[in-house]
């Protein structure tokens, strides 16, 4: 069930769906979470539509996710370093 709900979150396409799908993430019991699932949730947050600015439960979605995962032993993945030599503007 956790896999299905995380997949639903990663396919979020609107602010309304972000709020609804966050509610489903909250239903996942602590013992069902693992580092892979937590990472997928954060990666989707970083790339999917308006999740960066969506207000979920009256707070920024990043803060809501930090609240959701704060007590778990799994961590937020570090930002990917996509800088290459071609990214240098000169």
Rosetta silent file (secondary structure, phi, psi, omega in degrees, C-alpha in Angstrom):
SEQUENCE: XXXXXXXXXXXXXXXXXXXXXXXXXXXXXXXXXXXXXXXXXXXXXXXXXXXXXXXXXXXXXXXXXXXXXXXXXXXXXXXXXXXXXXXXXX
SCORE:     score description
SCORE:     0.000 S_00000001
   1 L     0.000  -40.092 -179.693    0.000    0.000    0.000 S_00000001
   2 H   -58.366  -43.425 -179.857    2.845    2.427    0.823 S_00000001
   3 H   -58.434  -44.694 -178.760    4.285    1.998   -2.682 S_00000001
   4 H   -63.357  -42.911 -178.538    0.917    2.851   -4.262 S_00000001
   5 H   -70.313  -35.753  175.927    0.447    5.977   -2.154 S_00000001
   6 H   -67.640  -40.496  176.775    3.974    7.205   -2.845 S_00000001
   7 H   -61.341  -40.599  177.235    3.414    6.615   -6.572 S_00000001
   8 H   -59.887  -43.337  177.740    0.212    8.630   -6.313 S_00000001
   9 H   -61.582  -44.226 -177.339    2.202   11.463   -4.699 S_00000001
  10 H   -66.878  -20.564  178.389    4.877   11.340   -7.409 S_00000001
  11 L   -96.545   10.330 -179.962    2.149   11.694  -10.062 S_00000001
  12 L   -57.868  133.012 -175.791    0.609   14.751   -8.407 S_00000001
  13 L  -121.486   -1.234 -178.287   -0.365   17.274  -11.061 S_00000001
  14 L  -152.923  166.036  177.442   -2.040   20.108   -9.160 S_00000001
  15 H   -59.509  -44.229  179.741   -2.141   22.010   -5.893 S_00000001
  16 H   -59.901  -45.544  179.116   -5.415   20.287   -4.979 S_00000001
  17 H   -64.400  -35.389  178.278   -3.923   16.835   -5.633 S_00000001
  18 H   -59.702  -45.442  178.694   -0.862   17.750   -3.555 S_00000001
  19 H   -63.494  -46.332 -179.361   -3.072   18.443   -0.547 S_00000001
  20 H   -63.989  -46.694 -176.996   -5.117   15.286   -1.083 S_00000001
  21 H   -69.599  -30.296  174.063   -2.097   13.063   -1.711 S_00000001
  22 H   -61.897  -39.269  176.680   -0.267   14.430    1.323 S_00000001
  23 H   -59.428  -37.897  177.313   -3.219   13.205    3.383 S_00000001
  24 H   -68.875  -38.869  177.316   -2.658    9.742    1.932 S_00000001
  25 H   -59.231  -37.088 -179.651    1.071    9.887    2.761 S_00000001
  26 H   -66.064  -20.748  179.695    0.114   10.587    6.375 S_00000001
  27 H   -79.173  -15.012 -178.586   -1.850    7.325    6.437 S_00000001
  28 L   -72.053  123.600 -179.403    1.279    5.256    5.758 S_00000001
  29 L   -67.489  150.267 -177.772    2.408    3.671    9.040 S_00000001
  30 H   -51.674  -40.303 -175.611    5.957    4.433   10.204 S_00000001
  31 H   -69.596  -13.616  179.263    7.053    0.832    9.798 S_00000001
  32 H   -86.676  -15.847 -178.948    6.164    0.903    6.065 S_00000001
  33 L   -78.043  147.071  171.236    8.581    3.751    5.287 S_00000001
  34 L  -143.700  172.380 -176.066   12.110    3.127    4.054 S_00000001
  35 H   -59.587  -38.133 -179.372   14.839    5.359    2.637 S_00000001
  36 H   -61.850  -46.546 -179.900   13.813    4.644   -0.967 S_00000001
  37 H   -65.357  -44.064  178.966   10.201    5.721   -0.408 S_00000001
  38 H   -60.128  -43.806  179.204   11.197    8.818    1.557 S_00000001
  39 H   -61.744  -41.083  179.276   13.642    9.783   -1.196 S_00000001
  40 H   -62.567  -39.626  178.921   10.965    9.340   -3.864 S_00000001
  41 H   -62.921  -47.281 -179.849    8.602   11.637   -1.977 S_00000001
  42 H   -65.833  -40.188  179.601   11.269   14.356   -1.702 S_00000001
  43 H   -63.333  -40.959  177.709   12.374   13.959   -5.331 S_00000001
  44 H   -64.862  -40.235  178.353    8.786   14.344   -6.513 S_00000001
  45 H   -57.684  -38.485 -177.009    8.404   17.402   -4.302 S_00000001
  46 H   -73.592  -24.824 -172.768   11.404   18.966   -6.011 S_00000001
  47 H  -116.595  -17.904 -170.697   10.195   18.388   -9.577 S_00000001
  48 L   -91.033  115.740  171.734    6.409   18.138   -9.702 S_00000001
  49 L    33.814 -119.420 -171.995    4.474   21.255  -10.675 S_00000001
  50 L  -100.317   22.709 -177.013    3.664   23.536   -7.746 S_00000001
  51 L   -63.282  -28.807  179.946    4.636   21.275   -4.864 S_00000001
  52 L   -63.717  -28.531 -177.069    7.378   23.693   -3.838 S_00000001
  53 L  -115.451    0.846 -179.594    4.780   26.348   -3.119 S_00000001
  54 L   -64.406  138.218  174.878    1.710   24.241   -2.326 S_00000001
  55 E   -94.317  113.908 -178.280    0.174   24.948    1.038 S_00000001
  56 E  -115.785  122.281 -176.103   -0.508   21.617    2.682 S_00000001
  57 L    53.008   42.119  175.433   -2.304   21.645    6.003 S_00000001
  58 L    67.073   22.372  174.215   -1.739   25.413    6.189 S_00000001
  59 E  -143.258  161.090  177.556    2.041   25.204    5.842 S_00000001
  60 E   -54.825  143.297 -175.749    4.577   25.078    3.036 S_00000001
  61 H   -61.960  -33.459  177.636    4.765   21.601    1.535 S_00000001
  62 H   -64.680  -41.115  177.470    8.479   21.243    2.399 S_00000001
  63 H   -66.256  -37.793  178.498    7.699   21.963    6.061 S_00000001
  64 H   -63.040  -41.919  178.791    4.810   19.519    5.956 S_00000001
  65 H   -67.464  -38.875  177.101    7.107   16.776    4.627 S_00000001
  66 H   -61.712  -39.047  175.574    9.732   17.579    7.249 S_00000001
  67 H   -63.969  -41.190 -178.019    7.018   17.187    9.898 S_00000001
  68 H   -64.421  -41.521 -174.635    5.912   13.903    8.345 S_00000001
  69 H  -100.844   -5.980 -173.051    9.406   12.404    8.232 S_00000001
  70 L   -54.491  -33.172 -177.067   11.073   14.233   11.121 S_00000001
  71 L   -92.697   -5.208  179.291   10.769   11.360   13.593 S_00000001
  72 L   -83.580  158.792  179.154   11.857    8.640   11.138 S_00000001
  73 L   -82.044   -1.323 -179.439   15.422    7.437   10.897 S_00000001
  74 L   -91.278  143.756 -174.733   15.394    8.089    7.133 S_00000001
  75 L  -109.070  161.924  173.822   16.795   11.321    5.878 S_00000001
  76 L   -69.590  132.063 -179.583   16.010   13.783    3.153 S_00000001
  77 L   -66.100  147.408  178.008   18.296   13.060    0.212 S_00000001
  78 L   -66.965  153.424  178.729   20.963   15.675   -0.463 S_00000001
  79 L   -61.911  142.887  179.945   20.328   17.964   -3.428 S_00000001
  80 L   -75.150  140.028  178.889   21.689   16.545   -6.633 S_00000001
  81 L   -96.672   97.223 -176.013   24.707   18.332   -8.001 S_00000001
  82 L   -98.080   11.865 -179.254   23.912   18.666  -11.679 S_00000001
  83 L   -71.865  130.537  175.822   26.603   21.264  -12.387 S_00000001
  84 L  -127.787  172.826  178.949   28.813   20.364  -15.311 S_00000001
  85 H   -59.165  -31.072 -179.341   31.498   22.207  -17.208 S_00000001
  86 H   -69.740  -16.446 -179.293   28.865   23.183  -19.771 S_00000001
  87 H   -80.554   -9.514 -179.227   26.957   25.071  -17.069 S_00000001
  88 L   -73.450  125.759 -171.197   29.752   27.647  -16.697 S_00000001
  89 L   -77.864   11.597  178.769   28.495   30.863  -18.299 S_00000001
  90 L  -133.735    0.000    0.000   31.810   31.885  -19.888 S_00000001
